[in-house]
């Protein structure tokens, strides 16, 4: 059974309610149709039922839950709760109503109130627009150092990683993480990997250098990140700095880092900055034909996940299932 099939089976066993606030967008509606047919989650769509249905008459949305903010019987509660959450910013009820005209803010409020267990968005919104309401309303998980983003990469060639499965981080959020932030990303990524994959996380902190083969401030940052991670999270199996080949190819790992318990065996790859992470996942996706699920956000108090604006309906279905698993783990 492949990675996403296993995730879907887990989602089906304990169904959660997932809100898709981009409910007038065709890929989201095709994904809603598919997720409902597969029984992956209860799907909440935001907006006018008739207008949504008119966008995709070929989709069967009869089992979806439609919530129209203009006719929602709990709207006063939504507004008052948002005012209370943002009271330090001095917002009024009118301010809150204006904010809730944005379906992403409304969707996150449904998660906050427990109407939905998680949210998936980003097919037509930038990451910043998805993340803003999540951080303002749900806030950071107290157990996480920071919010970061990862991709689950499923490679057709199963030679490396956990039977071809990797977690790549951070590929979507933190532009140039500090050493301490790299350590936090490593810790969150290990937890996320072990949530989705039946294997121990083996984390490589990547660089253009392996164990001192190059000298540069960028290398020093990664070396310090590894030191902090080992000190702060002693149970993590983490090592670096490692070049990509030393991280995942056993023969090269044993040559370049013979004393490492991670080199040549890594399944979680922590990139030194967002440029490397974003380029890296897209190279593997496009040139190696890997399935890329994400960007999945980690470190938020409740599951809110972003989508690549180039995603397909099938990609959205996968992220719905992953979000459902995250919601299960929080119960």
Short mmCIF file of C-alpha atoms in Angstrom, two decimals:
data_model
loop_
_atom_site.label_atom_id
_atom_site.label_comp_id
_atom_site.label_asym_id
_atom_site.label_seq_id
_atom_site.Cartn_x
_atom_site.Cartn_y
_atom_site.Cartn_z
CA UNK A 1 0.00 0.00 0.00
CA UNK A 2 1.53 3.34 -1.05
CA UNK A 3 1.95 6.39 1.18
CA UNK A 4 -1.16 8.36 0.25
CA UNK A 5 -3.37 5.25 0.26
CA UNK A 6 -2.26 4.54 3.83
CA UNK A 7 -3.00 8.14 4.81
CA UNK A 8 -6.45 7.94 3.24
CA UNK A 9 -7.24 4.70 5.05
CA UNK A 10 -6.31 6.30 8.37
CA UNK A 11 -8.45 9.35 7.58
CA UNK A 12 -11.47 7.16 6.84
CA UNK A 13 -11.27 5.37 10.19
CA UNK A 14 -11.88 8.51 12.24
CA UNK A 15 -13.45 11.12 9.96
CA UNK A 16 -12.86 14.80 10.63
CA UNK A 17 -14.53 17.92 9.26
CA UNK A 18 -12.30 19.89 6.91
CA UNK A 19 -13.25 23.33 5.59
CA UNK A 20 -12.33 24.38 2.05
CA UNK A 21 -12.90 28.16 2.07
CA UNK A 22 -11.94 28.63 -1.61
CA UNK A 23 -15.33 27.19 -2.39
CA UNK A 24 -15.90 28.92 -5.73
CA UNK A 25 -12.73 27.46 -7.24
CA UNK A 26 -13.14 24.42 -9.50
CA UNK A 27 -10.16 22.37 -8.24
CA UNK A 28 -11.44 22.65 -4.68
CA UNK A 29 -14.90 21.50 -5.73
CA UNK A 30 -13.50 18.53 -7.66
CA UNK A 31 -11.43 17.68 -4.59
CA UNK A 32 -14.50 18.00 -2.36
CA UNK A 33 -16.41 15.63 -4.66
CA UNK A 34 -13.58 13.08 -4.58
CA UNK A 35 -12.99 13.35 -0.81
CA UNK A 36 -16.70 12.85 -0.12
CA UNK A 37 -16.92 9.88 -2.47
CA UNK A 38 -13.88 8.28 -0.80
CA UNK A 39 -15.22 9.03 2.68
CA UNK A 40 -12.03 10.81 3.73
CA UNK A 41 -13.64 13.66 5.65
CA UNK A 42 -16.77 15.70 6.13
CA UNK A 43 -16.29 18.66 3.80
CA UNK A 44 -17.43 22.18 4.67
CA UNK A 45 -17.79 24.68 1.82
CA UNK A 46 -18.06 28.40 2.52
CA UNK A 47 -20.57 30.47 0.57
CA UNK A 48 -23.92 30.33 -1.20
CA UNK A 49 -24.86 26.73 -1.98
CA UNK A 50 -26.53 27.45 -5.33
CA UNK A 51 -23.70 29.66 -6.58
CA UNK A 52 -21.08 27.11 -5.53
CA UNK A 53 -22.94 24.28 -7.24
CA UNK A 54 -23.20 26.36 -10.42
CA UNK A 55 -19.39 26.58 -10.64
CA UNK A 56 -19.07 22.81 -11.00
CA UNK A 57 -22.36 21.21 -12.06
CA UNK A 58 -20.47 18.00 -12.83
CA UNK A 59 -19.46 17.60 -9.18
CA UNK A 60 -21.59 15.74 -6.65
CA UNK A 61 -21.63 18.01 -3.61
CA UNK A 62 -24.86 16.68 -2.13
CA UNK A 63 -23.09 15.40 0.99
CA UNK A 64 -21.08 18.57 1.58
CA UNK A 65 -21.89 20.94 4.43
CA UNK A 66 -22.54 24.48 3.16
CA UNK A 67 -22.05 27.43 5.47
CA UNK A 68 -22.95 30.83 4.07
CA UNK A 69 -21.60 33.66 6.26
CA UNK A 70 -24.49 35.85 5.11
CA UNK A 71 -27.05 33.43 6.57
CA UNK A 72 -25.15 31.65 9.34
CA UNK A 73 -27.08 31.22 12.58
CA UNK A 74 -23.86 31.38 14.64
CA UNK A 75 -22.51 34.52 12.99
CA UNK A 76 -22.89 36.65 16.13
CA UNK A 77 -20.82 34.08 18.03
CA UNK A 78 -18.19 34.11 15.29
CA UNK A 79 -17.97 37.91 15.36
CA UNK A 80 -17.89 38.17 19.15
CA UNK A 81 -15.22 35.47 19.44
CA UNK A 82 -13.04 37.20 16.87
CA UNK A 83 -13.42 40.53 18.71
CA UNK A 84 -12.35 38.82 21.94
CA UNK A 85 -9.34 37.15 20.30
CA UNK A 86 -8.15 40.43 18.77
CA UNK A 87 -9.15 42.73 21.64
CA UNK A 88 -5.51 43.66 22.25
CA UNK A 89 -5.58 45.22 18.77
CA UNK A 90 -8.72 47.17 19.64
CA UNK A 91 -10.91 45.78 16.87
CA UNK A 92 -14.63 46.43 16.96
CA UNK A 93 -17.54 44.24 15.87
CA UNK A 94 -17.62 46.17 12.61
CA UNK A 95 -13.91 45.51 12.10
CA UNK A 96 -14.51 41.81 12.75
CA UNK A 97 -17.36 41.65 10.27
CA UNK A 98 -15.12 43.22 7.65
CA UNK A 99 -12.36 40.71 8.35
CA UNK A 100 -14.82 37.83 8.07
CA UNK A 101 -15.72 38.84 4.54
CA UNK A 102 -12.45 37.11 3.70
CA UNK A 103 -13.38 33.40 3.46
CA UNK A 104 -9.97 32.40 4.84
CA UNK A 105 -10.61 34.32 8.07
CA UNK A 106 -14.10 32.84 8.25
CA UNK A 107 -12.74 29.33 7.62
CA UNK A 108 -10.16 29.67 10.39
CA UNK A 109 -12.89 30.86 12.76
CA UNK A 110 -14.84 27.68 12.00
CA UNK A 111 -11.75 25.74 13.08
CA UNK A 112 -11.38 27.90 16.20
CA UNK A 113 -14.99 27.24 17.23
CA UNK A 114 -14.70 23.51 16.56
CA UNK A 115 -17.18 23.51 13.68
CA UNK A 116 -14.31 22.28 11.51
CA UNK A 117 -11.27 20.27 12.62
CA UNK A 118 -8.93 21.74 10.03
CA UNK A 119 -8.70 23.95 6.96
CA UNK A 120 -7.10 23.52 3.54
CA UNK A 121 -6.57 26.59 1.34
CA UNK A 122 -4.06 28.28 -0.95
CA UNK A 123 -5.02 27.18 -4.47
CA UNK A 124 -5.79 30.82 -5.28
CA UNK A 125 -4.19 32.59 -2.31
CA UNK A 126 -0.57 33.23 -1.38
CA UNK A 127 0.91 31.49 1.65
CA UNK A 128 0.93 34.77 3.59
CA UNK A 129 -2.84 35.09 3.13
CA UNK A 130 -3.41 31.54 4.39
CA UNK A 131 -1.05 31.92 7.33
CA UNK A 132 -2.18 35.35 8.55
CA UNK A 133 -5.60 34.33 9.93
CA UNK A 134 -4.20 31.08 11.30
CA UNK A 135 -1.55 32.89 13.34
CA UNK A 136 -3.85 35.71 14.44
CA UNK A 137 -6.70 33.43 15.49
CA UNK A 138 -5.32 29.95 16.28
CA UNK A 139 -1.79 31.05 17.17
CA UNK A 140 1.35 28.92 17.55
CA UNK A 141 1.25 25.52 19.24
CA UNK A 142 2.91 26.01 22.65
CA UNK A 143 5.00 22.87 22.09
CA UNK A 144 6.57 24.24 18.87
CA UNK A 145 9.43 26.71 18.55
CA UNK A 146 8.03 28.24 15.37
CA UNK A 147 5.62 27.66 12.50
CA UNK A 148 7.24 26.05 9.46
CA UNK A 149 6.20 24.32 6.27
CA UNK A 150 7.09 20.94 4.83
CA UNK A 151 6.35 18.70 1.88
CA UNK A 152 5.86 14.96 1.99
CA UNK A 153 7.75 13.71 -1.05
CA UNK A 154 6.90 10.26 -2.41
CA UNK A 155 9.51 9.15 -4.93
CA UNK A 156 8.76 6.43 -7.51
CA UNK A 157 12.31 5.14 -7.04
CA UNK A 158 12.16 3.63 -3.57
CA UNK A 159 15.92 3.26 -3.18
CA UNK A 160 16.30 6.11 -0.70
CA UNK A 161 14.45 7.48 2.30
CA UNK A 162 11.72 5.45 3.97
CA UNK A 163 10.81 3.28 1.00
CA UNK A 164 10.99 6.38 -1.21
CA UNK A 165 9.20 8.71 1.24
CA UNK A 166 10.88 11.88 2.52
CA UNK A 167 9.90 14.97 4.46
CA UNK A 168 11.45 18.20 3.08
CA UNK A 169 11.50 21.33 5.30
CA UNK A 170 11.25 24.29 5.24
CA UNK A 171 10.08 24.63 1.65
CA UNK A 172 7.40 27.27 1.93
CA UNK A 173 7.66 29.71 4.81
CA UNK A 174 10.86 30.70 6.61
CA UNK A 175 13.12 32.63 4.26
CA UNK A 176 16.45 32.41 6.05
CA UNK A 177 16.09 30.56 9.35
CA UNK A 178 18.62 31.08 12.11
CA UNK A 179 20.52 28.20 13.65
CA UNK A 180 18.00 28.00 16.49
CA UNK A 181 15.13 28.06 14.01
CA UNK A 182 16.73 25.27 11.97
CA UNK A 183 16.86 23.20 15.16
CA UNK A 184 13.18 23.92 15.81
CA UNK A 185 12.27 22.98 12.23
CA UNK A 186 14.18 19.73 12.66
CA UNK A 187 12.25 18.86 15.84
CA UNK A 188 8.84 19.68 14.37
CA UNK A 189 9.70 17.82 11.16
CA UNK A 190 10.69 14.67 13.04
CA UNK A 191 7.35 14.70 14.83
CA UNK A 192 5.46 15.28 11.58
CA UNK A 193 7.35 12.55 9.73
CA UNK A 194 6.60 9.99 12.42
CA UNK A 195 2.94 11.06 12.41
CA UNK A 196 2.59 10.13 8.74
CA UNK A 197 5.20 7.41 8.18
CA UNK A 198 5.72 4.17 10.07
CA UNK A 199 9.46 4.76 10.44
CA UNK A 200 11.92 6.53 12.72
CA UNK A 201 12.84 10.05 11.62
CA UNK A 202 16.48 10.37 10.57
CA UNK A 203 17.19 14.06 10.06
CA UNK A 204 19.92 15.49 7.86
CA UNK A 205 20.70 19.20 8.15
CA UNK A 206 21.74 19.98 4.59
CA UNK A 207 24.53 22.18 3.28
CA UNK A 208 26.94 22.45 0.36
CA UNK A 209 29.49 21.07 2.84
CA UNK A 210 29.87 17.71 4.58
CA UNK A 211 31.57 17.67 7.96
CA UNK A 212 33.83 20.63 7.36
CA UNK A 213 34.62 20.07 3.68
CA UNK A 214 33.88 23.77 3.03
CA UNK A 215 34.26 26.91 5.14
CA UNK A 216 31.62 29.64 5.03
CA UNK A 217 29.23 31.48 7.32
CA UNK A 218 26.33 29.57 5.73
CA UNK A 219 27.98 26.31 6.74
CA UNK A 220 28.59 27.60 10.26
CA UNK A 221 24.87 28.35 10.57
CA UNK A 222 23.97 24.74 9.84
CA UNK A 223 26.69 23.35 12.11
CA UNK A 224 25.36 25.48 14.97
CA UNK A 225 21.81 24.36 14.16
CA UNK A 226 22.86 20.73 14.53
CA UNK A 227 24.57 21.50 17.85
CA UNK A 228 21.44 23.22 19.20
CA UNK A 229 19.18 20.42 17.98
CA UNK A 230 21.29 17.73 19.66
CA UNK A 231 21.45 19.71 22.89
CA UNK A 232 17.82 20.77 23.04
CA UNK A 233 16.29 17.58 21.61
CA UNK A 234 18.63 14.76 22.70
CA UNK A 235 16.25 12.04 21.52
CA UNK A 236 16.38 13.24 17.91
CA UNK A 237 18.41 11.28 15.40
CA UNK A 238 19.93 14.30 13.66
CA UNK A 239 23.25 15.09 12.02
CA UNK A 240 24.96 17.57 9.73
CA UNK A 241 26.20 19.52 8.07
CA UNK A 242 25.71 17.07 5.17
CA UNK A 243 25.59 17.38 1.42
CA UNK A 244 22.50 15.82 -0.17
CA UNK A 245 24.33 12.77 -1.52
CA UNK A 246 26.02 12.15 1.83
CA UNK A 247 22.63 12.41 3.52
CA UNK A 248 20.75 9.82 1.46
CA UNK A 249 23.24 7.55 -0.39
CA UNK A 250 24.71 4.91 1.95
CA UNK A 251 28.02 4.50 0.12
CA UNK A 252 28.66 8.24 0.00
CA UNK A 253 27.45 8.78 3.54
CA UNK A 254 29.87 6.19 4.89
CA UNK A 255 32.70 7.83 2.94
CA UNK A 256 32.00 11.46 3.84
CA UNK A 257 30.65 10.97 7.39
CA UNK A 258 31.75 7.52 8.58
CA UNK A 259 30.83 8.12 12.21
CA UNK A 260 27.31 9.38 11.50
CA UNK A 261 24.18 7.41 12.38
CA UNK A 262 22.20 9.50 9.88
CA UNK A 263 24.46 9.91 6.84
CA UNK A 264 23.28 7.74 3.94
CA UNK A 265 20.02 6.93 5.74
CA UNK A 266 18.21 10.28 6.06
CA UNK A 267 14.46 10.50 5.44
CA UNK A 268 13.92 14.04 6.80
CA UNK A 269 15.85 16.74 4.95
CA UNK A 270 16.15 20.18 6.59
CA UNK A 271 17.27 22.77 4.05
CA UNK A 272 19.41 25.75 5.06
CA UNK A 273 17.05 28.34 3.60
CA UNK A 274 13.83 28.75 1.66
CA UNK A 275 15.55 29.10 -1.71
CA UNK A 276 17.19 25.69 -1.34
CA UNK A 277 14.05 24.04 0.03
CA UNK A 278 11.65 25.39 -2.57
CA UNK A 279 14.01 24.66 -5.48
CA UNK A 280 14.81 21.23 -4.07
CA UNK A 281 11.27 19.96 -3.75
CA UNK A 282 10.32 21.23 -7.22
CA UNK A 283 13.36 19.56 -8.79
CA UNK A 284 12.45 16.23 -7.22
CA UNK A 285 8.79 16.65 -8.16
CA UNK A 286 9.36 17.65 -11.79
CA UNK A 287 12.50 15.72 -12.75
CA UNK A 288 12.13 12.60 -10.61
CA UNK A 289 8.33 12.40 -10.91
CA UNK A 290 7.81 12.46 -7.14
CA UNK A 291 4.41 13.12 -5.63
CA UNK A 292 4.61 16.31 -3.53
CA UNK A 293 2.03 16.86 -0.79
CA UNK A 294 2.12 20.32 0.75
CA UNK A 295 3.15 22.78 1.84
CA UNK A 296 1.89 21.32 5.11
CA UNK A 297 2.13 23.70 8.06
CA UNK A 298 3.48 22.55 11.41
CA UNK A 299 3.52 24.43 14.66
CA UNK A 300 0.00 25.92 14.51
CA UNK A 301 -2.38 25.13 17.38
CA UNK A 302 -4.90 23.48 15.01
CA UNK A 303 -4.39 22.15 11.47
CA UNK A 304 -4.40 24.76 8.72
CA UNK A 305 -2.67 23.77 5.52
CA UNK A 306 -1.50 25.66 2.50
CA UNK A 307 -1.59 24.56 -1.14
CA UNK A 308 0.68 25.32 -4.04
CA UNK A 309 -1.16 27.55 -6.49
CA UNK A 310 -0.10 25.05 -9.16
CA UNK A 311 -1.85 22.19 -7.35
CA UNK A 312 -4.26 19.74 -8.96
CA UNK A 313 -7.57 18.57 -7.53
CA UNK A 314 -5.85 15.27 -6.72
CA UNK A 315 -3.18 17.14 -4.75
CA UNK A 316 -5.90 18.86 -2.71
CA UNK A 317 -7.50 15.49 -1.91
CA UNK A 318 -4.16 14.31 -0.54
CA UNK A 319 -3.78 17.40 1.64
CA UNK A 320 -7.35 16.95 2.92
CA UNK A 321 -6.41 13.45 4.09
CA UNK A 322 -3.16 14.67 5.66
CA UNK A 323 -5.02 17.48 7.46
CA UNK A 324 -7.50 14.95 8.79
CA UNK A 325 -4.65 12.89 10.25
CA UNK A 326 -3.20 16.00 11.92
CA UNK A 327 -6.63 16.68 13.44
CA UNK A 328 -6.87 13.09 14.68
CA UNK A 329 -3.51 13.41 16.41
CA UNK A 330 -4.67 16.51 18.30
CA UNK A 331 -7.69 14.81 19.83
#
